[in-house]
Short mmCIF file of C-alpha atoms in Angstrom, two decimals:
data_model
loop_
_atom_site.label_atom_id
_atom_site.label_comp_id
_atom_site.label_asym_id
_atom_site.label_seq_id
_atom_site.Cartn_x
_atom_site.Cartn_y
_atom_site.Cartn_z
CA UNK A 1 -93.07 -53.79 53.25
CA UNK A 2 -96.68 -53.35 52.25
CA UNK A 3 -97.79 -51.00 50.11
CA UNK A 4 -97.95 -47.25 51.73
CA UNK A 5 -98.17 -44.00 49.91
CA UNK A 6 -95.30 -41.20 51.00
CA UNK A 7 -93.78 -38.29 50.30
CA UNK A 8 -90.18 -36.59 50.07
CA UNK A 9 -89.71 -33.48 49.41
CA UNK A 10 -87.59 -31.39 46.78
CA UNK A 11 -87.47 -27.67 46.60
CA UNK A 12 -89.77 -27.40 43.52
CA UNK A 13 -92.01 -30.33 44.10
CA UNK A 14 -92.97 -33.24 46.54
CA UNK A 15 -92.40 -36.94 45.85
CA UNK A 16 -95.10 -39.11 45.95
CA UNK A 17 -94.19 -42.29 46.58
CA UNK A 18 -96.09 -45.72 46.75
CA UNK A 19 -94.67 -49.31 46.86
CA UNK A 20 -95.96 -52.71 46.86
CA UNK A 21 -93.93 -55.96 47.25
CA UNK A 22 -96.28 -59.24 45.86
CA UNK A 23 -95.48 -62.68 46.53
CA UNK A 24 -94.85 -64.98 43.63
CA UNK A 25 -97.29 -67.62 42.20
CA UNK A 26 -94.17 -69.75 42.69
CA UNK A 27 -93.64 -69.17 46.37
CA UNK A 28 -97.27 -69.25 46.99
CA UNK A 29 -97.21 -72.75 45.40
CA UNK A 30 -94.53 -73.73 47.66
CA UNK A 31 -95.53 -71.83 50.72
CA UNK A 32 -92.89 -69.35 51.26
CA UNK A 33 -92.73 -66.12 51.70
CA UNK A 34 -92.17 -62.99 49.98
CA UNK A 35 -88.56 -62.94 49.86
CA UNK A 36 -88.56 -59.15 48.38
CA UNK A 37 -88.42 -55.85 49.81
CA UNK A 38 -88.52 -52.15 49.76
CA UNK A 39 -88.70 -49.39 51.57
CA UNK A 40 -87.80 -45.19 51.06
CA UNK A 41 -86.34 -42.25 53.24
CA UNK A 42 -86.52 -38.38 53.05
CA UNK A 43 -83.42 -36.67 54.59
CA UNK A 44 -81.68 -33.53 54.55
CA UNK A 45 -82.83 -29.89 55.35
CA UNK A 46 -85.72 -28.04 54.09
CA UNK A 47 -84.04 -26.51 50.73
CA UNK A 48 -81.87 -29.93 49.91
CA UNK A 49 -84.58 -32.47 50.85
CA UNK A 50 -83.75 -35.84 49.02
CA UNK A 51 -85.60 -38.79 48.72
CA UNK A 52 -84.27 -42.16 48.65
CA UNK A 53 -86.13 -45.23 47.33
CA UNK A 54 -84.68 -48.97 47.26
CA UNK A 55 -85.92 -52.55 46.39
CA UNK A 56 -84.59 -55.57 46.94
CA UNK A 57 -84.48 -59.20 46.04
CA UNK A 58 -83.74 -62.18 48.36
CA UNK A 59 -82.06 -65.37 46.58
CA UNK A 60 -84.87 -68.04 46.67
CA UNK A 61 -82.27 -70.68 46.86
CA UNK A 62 -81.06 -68.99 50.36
CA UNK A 63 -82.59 -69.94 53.73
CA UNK A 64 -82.92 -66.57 55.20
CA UNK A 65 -83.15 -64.44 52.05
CA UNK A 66 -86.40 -62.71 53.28
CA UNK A 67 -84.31 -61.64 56.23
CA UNK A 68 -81.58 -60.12 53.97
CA UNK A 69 -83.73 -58.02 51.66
CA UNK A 70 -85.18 -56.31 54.27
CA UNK A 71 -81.70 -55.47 56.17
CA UNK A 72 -81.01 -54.63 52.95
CA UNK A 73 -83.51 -51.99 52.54
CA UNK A 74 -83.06 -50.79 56.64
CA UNK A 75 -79.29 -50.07 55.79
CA UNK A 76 -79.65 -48.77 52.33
CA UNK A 77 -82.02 -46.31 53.19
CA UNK A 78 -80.48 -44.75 56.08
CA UNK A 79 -77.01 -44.97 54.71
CA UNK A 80 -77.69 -43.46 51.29
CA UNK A 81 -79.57 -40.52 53.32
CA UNK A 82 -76.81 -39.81 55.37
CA UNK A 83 -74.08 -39.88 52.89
CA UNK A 84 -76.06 -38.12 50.53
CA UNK A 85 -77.33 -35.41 52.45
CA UNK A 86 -73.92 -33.60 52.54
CA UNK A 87 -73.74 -33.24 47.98
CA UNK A 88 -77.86 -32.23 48.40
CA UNK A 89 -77.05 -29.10 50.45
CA UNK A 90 -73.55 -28.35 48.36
CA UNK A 91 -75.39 -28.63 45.69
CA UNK A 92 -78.26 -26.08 46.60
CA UNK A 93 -75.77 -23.21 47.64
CA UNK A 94 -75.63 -20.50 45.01
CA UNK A 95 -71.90 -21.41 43.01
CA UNK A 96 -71.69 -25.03 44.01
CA UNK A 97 -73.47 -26.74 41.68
CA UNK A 98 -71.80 -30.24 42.71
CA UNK A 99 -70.25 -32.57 39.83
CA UNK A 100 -70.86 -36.07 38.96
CA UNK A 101 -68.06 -37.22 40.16
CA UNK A 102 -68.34 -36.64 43.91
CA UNK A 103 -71.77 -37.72 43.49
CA UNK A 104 -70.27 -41.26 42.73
CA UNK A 105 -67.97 -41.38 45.52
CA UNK A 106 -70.45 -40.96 48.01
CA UNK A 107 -72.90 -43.38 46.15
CA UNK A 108 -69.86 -45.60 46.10
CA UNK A 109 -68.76 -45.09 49.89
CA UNK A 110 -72.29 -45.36 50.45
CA UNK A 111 -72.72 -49.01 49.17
CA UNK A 112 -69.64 -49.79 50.65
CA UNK A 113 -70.74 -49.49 54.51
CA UNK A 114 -74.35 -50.77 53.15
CA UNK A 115 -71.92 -54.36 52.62
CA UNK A 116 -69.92 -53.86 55.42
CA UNK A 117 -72.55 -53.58 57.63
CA UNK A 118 -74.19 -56.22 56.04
CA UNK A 119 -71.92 -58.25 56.09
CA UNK A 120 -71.37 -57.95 60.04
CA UNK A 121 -74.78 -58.20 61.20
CA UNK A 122 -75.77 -61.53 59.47
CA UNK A 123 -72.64 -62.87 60.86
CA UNK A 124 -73.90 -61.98 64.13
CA UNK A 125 -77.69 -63.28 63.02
CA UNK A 126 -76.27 -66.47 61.59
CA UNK A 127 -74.02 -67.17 65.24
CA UNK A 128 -72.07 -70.64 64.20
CA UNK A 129 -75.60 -71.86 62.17
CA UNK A 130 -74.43 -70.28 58.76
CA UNK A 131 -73.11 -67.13 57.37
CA UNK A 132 -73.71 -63.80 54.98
CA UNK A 133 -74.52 -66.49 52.12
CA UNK A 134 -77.80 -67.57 53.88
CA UNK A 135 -78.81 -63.92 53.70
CA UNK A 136 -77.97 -63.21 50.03
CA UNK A 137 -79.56 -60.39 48.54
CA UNK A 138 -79.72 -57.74 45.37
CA UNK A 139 -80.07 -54.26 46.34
CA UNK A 140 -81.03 -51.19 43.87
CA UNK A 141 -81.11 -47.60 45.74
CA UNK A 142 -82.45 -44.61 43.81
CA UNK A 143 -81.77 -41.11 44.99
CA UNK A 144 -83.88 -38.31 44.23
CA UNK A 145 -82.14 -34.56 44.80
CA UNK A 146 -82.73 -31.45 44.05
CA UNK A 147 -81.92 -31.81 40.11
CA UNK A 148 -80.30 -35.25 40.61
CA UNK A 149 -80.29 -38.48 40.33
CA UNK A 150 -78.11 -40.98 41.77
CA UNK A 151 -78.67 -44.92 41.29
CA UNK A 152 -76.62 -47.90 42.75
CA UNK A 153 -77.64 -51.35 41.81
CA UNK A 154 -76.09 -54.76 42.98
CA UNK A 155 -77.97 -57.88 40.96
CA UNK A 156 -80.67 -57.61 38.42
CA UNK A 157 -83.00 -54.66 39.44
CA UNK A 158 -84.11 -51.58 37.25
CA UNK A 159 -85.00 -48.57 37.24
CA UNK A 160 -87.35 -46.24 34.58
CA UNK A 161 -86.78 -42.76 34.60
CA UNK A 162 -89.29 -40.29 33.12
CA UNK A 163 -88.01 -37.27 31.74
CA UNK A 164 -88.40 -34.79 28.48
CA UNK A 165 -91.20 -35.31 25.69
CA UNK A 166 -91.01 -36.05 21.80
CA UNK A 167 -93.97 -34.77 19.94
CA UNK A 168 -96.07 -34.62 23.25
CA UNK A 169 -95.39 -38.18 24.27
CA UNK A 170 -93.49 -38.76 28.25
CA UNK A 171 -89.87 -40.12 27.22
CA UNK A 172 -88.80 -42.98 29.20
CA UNK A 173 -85.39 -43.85 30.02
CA UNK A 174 -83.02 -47.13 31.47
CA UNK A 175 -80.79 -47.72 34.45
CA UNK A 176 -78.48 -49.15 34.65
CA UNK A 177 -77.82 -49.23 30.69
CA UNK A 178 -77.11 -52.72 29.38
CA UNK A 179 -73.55 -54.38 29.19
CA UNK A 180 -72.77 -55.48 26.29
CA UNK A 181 -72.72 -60.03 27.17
CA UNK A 182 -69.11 -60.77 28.72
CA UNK A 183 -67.91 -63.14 31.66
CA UNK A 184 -70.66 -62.81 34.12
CA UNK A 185 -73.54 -62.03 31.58
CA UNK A 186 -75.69 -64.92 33.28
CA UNK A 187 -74.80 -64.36 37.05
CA UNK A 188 -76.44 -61.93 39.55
CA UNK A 189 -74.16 -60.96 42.38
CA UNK A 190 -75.47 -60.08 46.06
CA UNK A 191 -74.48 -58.17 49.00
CA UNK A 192 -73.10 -61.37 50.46
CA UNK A 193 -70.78 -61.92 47.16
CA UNK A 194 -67.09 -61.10 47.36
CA UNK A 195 -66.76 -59.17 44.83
CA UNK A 196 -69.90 -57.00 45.51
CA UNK A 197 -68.12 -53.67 45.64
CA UNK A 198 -66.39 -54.36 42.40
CA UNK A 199 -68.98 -55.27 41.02
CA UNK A 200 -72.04 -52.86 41.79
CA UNK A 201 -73.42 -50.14 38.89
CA UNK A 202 -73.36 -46.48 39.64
CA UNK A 203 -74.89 -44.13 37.39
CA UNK A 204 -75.25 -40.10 38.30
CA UNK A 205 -78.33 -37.78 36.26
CA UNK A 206 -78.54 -34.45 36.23
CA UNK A 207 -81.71 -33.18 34.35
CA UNK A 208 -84.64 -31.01 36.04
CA UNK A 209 -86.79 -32.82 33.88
CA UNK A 210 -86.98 -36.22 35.72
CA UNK A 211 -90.18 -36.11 37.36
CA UNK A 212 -91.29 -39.93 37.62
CA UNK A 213 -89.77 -42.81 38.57
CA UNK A 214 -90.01 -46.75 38.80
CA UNK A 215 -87.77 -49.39 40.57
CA UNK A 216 -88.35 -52.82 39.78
CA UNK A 217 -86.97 -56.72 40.96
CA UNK A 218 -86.17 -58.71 37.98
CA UNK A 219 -89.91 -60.18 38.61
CA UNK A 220 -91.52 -57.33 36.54
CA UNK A 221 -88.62 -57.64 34.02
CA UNK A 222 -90.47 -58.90 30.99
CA UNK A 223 -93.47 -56.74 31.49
CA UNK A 224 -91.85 -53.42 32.35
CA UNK A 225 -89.05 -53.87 30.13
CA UNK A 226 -89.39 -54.64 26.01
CA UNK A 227 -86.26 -55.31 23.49
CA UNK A 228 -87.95 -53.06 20.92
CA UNK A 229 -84.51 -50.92 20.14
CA UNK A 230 -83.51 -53.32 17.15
CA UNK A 231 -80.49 -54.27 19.25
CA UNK A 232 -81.92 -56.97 20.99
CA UNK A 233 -81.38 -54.77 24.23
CA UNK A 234 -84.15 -53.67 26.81
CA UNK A 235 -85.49 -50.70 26.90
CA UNK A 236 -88.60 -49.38 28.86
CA UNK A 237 -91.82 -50.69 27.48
CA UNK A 238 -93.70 -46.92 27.61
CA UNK A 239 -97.16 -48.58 27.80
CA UNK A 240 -96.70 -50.29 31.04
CA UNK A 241 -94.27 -47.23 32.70
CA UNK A 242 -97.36 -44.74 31.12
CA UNK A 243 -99.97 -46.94 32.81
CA UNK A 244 -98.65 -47.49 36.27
CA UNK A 245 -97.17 -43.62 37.07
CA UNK A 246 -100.49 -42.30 35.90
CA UNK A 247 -102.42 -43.79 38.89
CA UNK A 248 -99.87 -41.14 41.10
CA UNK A 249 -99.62 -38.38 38.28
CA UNK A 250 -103.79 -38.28 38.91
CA UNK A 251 -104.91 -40.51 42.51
CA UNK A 252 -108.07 -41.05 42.74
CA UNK A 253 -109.55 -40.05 46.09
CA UNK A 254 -109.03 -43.50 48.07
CA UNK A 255 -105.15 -44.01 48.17
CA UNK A 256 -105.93 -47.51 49.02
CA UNK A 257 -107.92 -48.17 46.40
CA UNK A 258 -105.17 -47.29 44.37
CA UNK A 259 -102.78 -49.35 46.08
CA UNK A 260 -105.33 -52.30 45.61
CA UNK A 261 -105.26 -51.52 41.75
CA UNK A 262 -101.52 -51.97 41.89
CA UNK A 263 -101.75 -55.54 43.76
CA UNK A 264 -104.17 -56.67 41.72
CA UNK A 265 -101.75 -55.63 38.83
CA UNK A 266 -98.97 -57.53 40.67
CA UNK A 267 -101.18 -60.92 40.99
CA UNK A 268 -102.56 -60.38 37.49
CA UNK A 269 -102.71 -64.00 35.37
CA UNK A 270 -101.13 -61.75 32.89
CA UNK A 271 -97.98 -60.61 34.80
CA UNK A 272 -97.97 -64.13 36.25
CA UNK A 273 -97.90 -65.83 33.15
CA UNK A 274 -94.87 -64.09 32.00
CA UNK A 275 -92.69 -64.47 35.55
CA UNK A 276 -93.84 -66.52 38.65
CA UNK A 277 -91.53 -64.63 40.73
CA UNK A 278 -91.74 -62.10 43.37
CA UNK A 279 -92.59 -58.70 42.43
CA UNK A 280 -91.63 -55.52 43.81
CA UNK A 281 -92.87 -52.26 42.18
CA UNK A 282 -92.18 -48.81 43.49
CA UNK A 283 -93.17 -45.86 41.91
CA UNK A 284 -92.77 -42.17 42.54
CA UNK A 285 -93.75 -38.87 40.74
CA UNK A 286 -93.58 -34.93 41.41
CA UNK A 287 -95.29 -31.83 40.37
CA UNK A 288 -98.12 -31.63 38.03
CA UNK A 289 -98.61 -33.67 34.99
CA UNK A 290 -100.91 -33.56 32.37
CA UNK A 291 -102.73 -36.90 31.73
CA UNK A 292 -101.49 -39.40 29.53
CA UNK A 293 -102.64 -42.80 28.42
CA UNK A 294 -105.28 -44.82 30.33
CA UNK A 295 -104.97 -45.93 34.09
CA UNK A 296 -103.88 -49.63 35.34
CA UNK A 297 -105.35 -52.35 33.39
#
């Protein structure tokens, strides 16, 4: 999708949203096309409004991975609005507060008729020319509820939460936390994988204090994402998170300039010199913030 500014809605706040999907030096070299994607719903009933953003990442090595990534995105954010919908307006009565743990079986039952469906309709697109395979895809699908926040990710995407302060400063925060290097450490599974249920990364927040966002392809890996901890593990590098919410924490009065700023960003010799990839950035922030940092440079 290009890049579009939108809004969801919570009952303290709105959402604003904005996305851009870039096309790698590397494809551009080559002459393919953008084989990311992402896209974002608002469902549910005024009171329990969520919002759900995805991103996806075709396989470059797959004929018709541009195709998956966005069925990818059409599916997950319907699905994730339906299923969701039903814990967002539990969890707004008065005494039903809605736990974790049915928040995870509908993210989970979610996912799993994302694949199914998946699944089915590239069967039908491939006809006896191929299969789900040709179509492989990541998928990462971030919901936004009132208080909540639910994120399912399949492959290598990310997510940055903002949320809390220390000493003034925004605190940033990672999902899915790393895995400690085991059997598959080096492999990213898709939607077309057999073992993509099994295999997909559910976490479940519950903190008022989230009120900015970023999901992220691998592509913007090494710039959004530092190993600064001591561990050797990644955590969010603040400068870049601080840099690119503050263009929606304070727009300036052309939203397309601003969307400009962000491709430009995306393009950047400096991004490109770290990953030739595809990028896919999508960012989202509610209520009022004070300013911090400098804009997008």
């Amino acid at each position: 999708m290009s890049g579009v500014v939108g809004t969801g809605r919570s009952p303290a706040a709105t959402w604003r949203v904005h996305g851009l999907s870039v096309r790698g030096y590397r494809h551009v070299q080559q002459g393919l096309p953008c084989q990311d994607a992402w896209g974002q719903a608002c469902a549910g009933p005024p009171g329990a409004r969520i919002t759900v953003l995805a991103v996806a990442d075709g396989a470059g090595s797959r004929p018709r991975s541009e195709e998956g990534a966005h069925l990818a995105i059409r599916l997950a954010t319907s699905v994730f609005g339906r299923q969701l919908t039903a814990f967002a307006t539990a969890a707004s009565e008065p005494g039903e507060p809605g736990g974790g743990d049915a928040l995870a079986r509908l993210q989970r039952d979610a996912f799993r008729e994302v694949v199914e469906t998946f699944l089915d309709d590239t069967r039908e697109l491939a006809g006896d020319r191929g299969g789900p395979a040709d179509f492989a895809t990541t998928l990462t699908v971030l919901a936004l509820g009132p208080g909540w926040v639910g994120h399912t990710s399949l492959g290598d995407g990310f997510v940055v939460l903002r949320a809390g302060e220390t000493d003034g400063a925004p605190q940033f925060h990672l999902l899915p936390q790393p895995e400690p290097p085991g059997e598959y450490g080096n492999e990213t599974t898709f939607l077309s994988s057999p073992d993509a249920v099994s295999r997909v990364r559910i976490d479940c927040v519950r903190d008022d204090g989230v009120d900015g966002v970023l999901l992220s392809t691998d592509g913007l890996a090494q710039a959004a994402l530092s190993t600064a901890d001591g561990r050797g593990w990644p955590v969010p590098n603040r400068s870049f998170a601080t840099s690119v919410l503050r263009a929606l924490d304070r727009p300036g009065p052309d939203p397309q300039a601003d969307a400009d700023d962000l491709g430009a960003l995306l393009r950047s010799h400096r991004l490109t010199a770290l990953n030739a990839d595809d990028k896919t950035l999508v960012r989202a922030v509610r209520g009022a913030r004070r300013e911090w940092g400098r804009g997008l440079s």
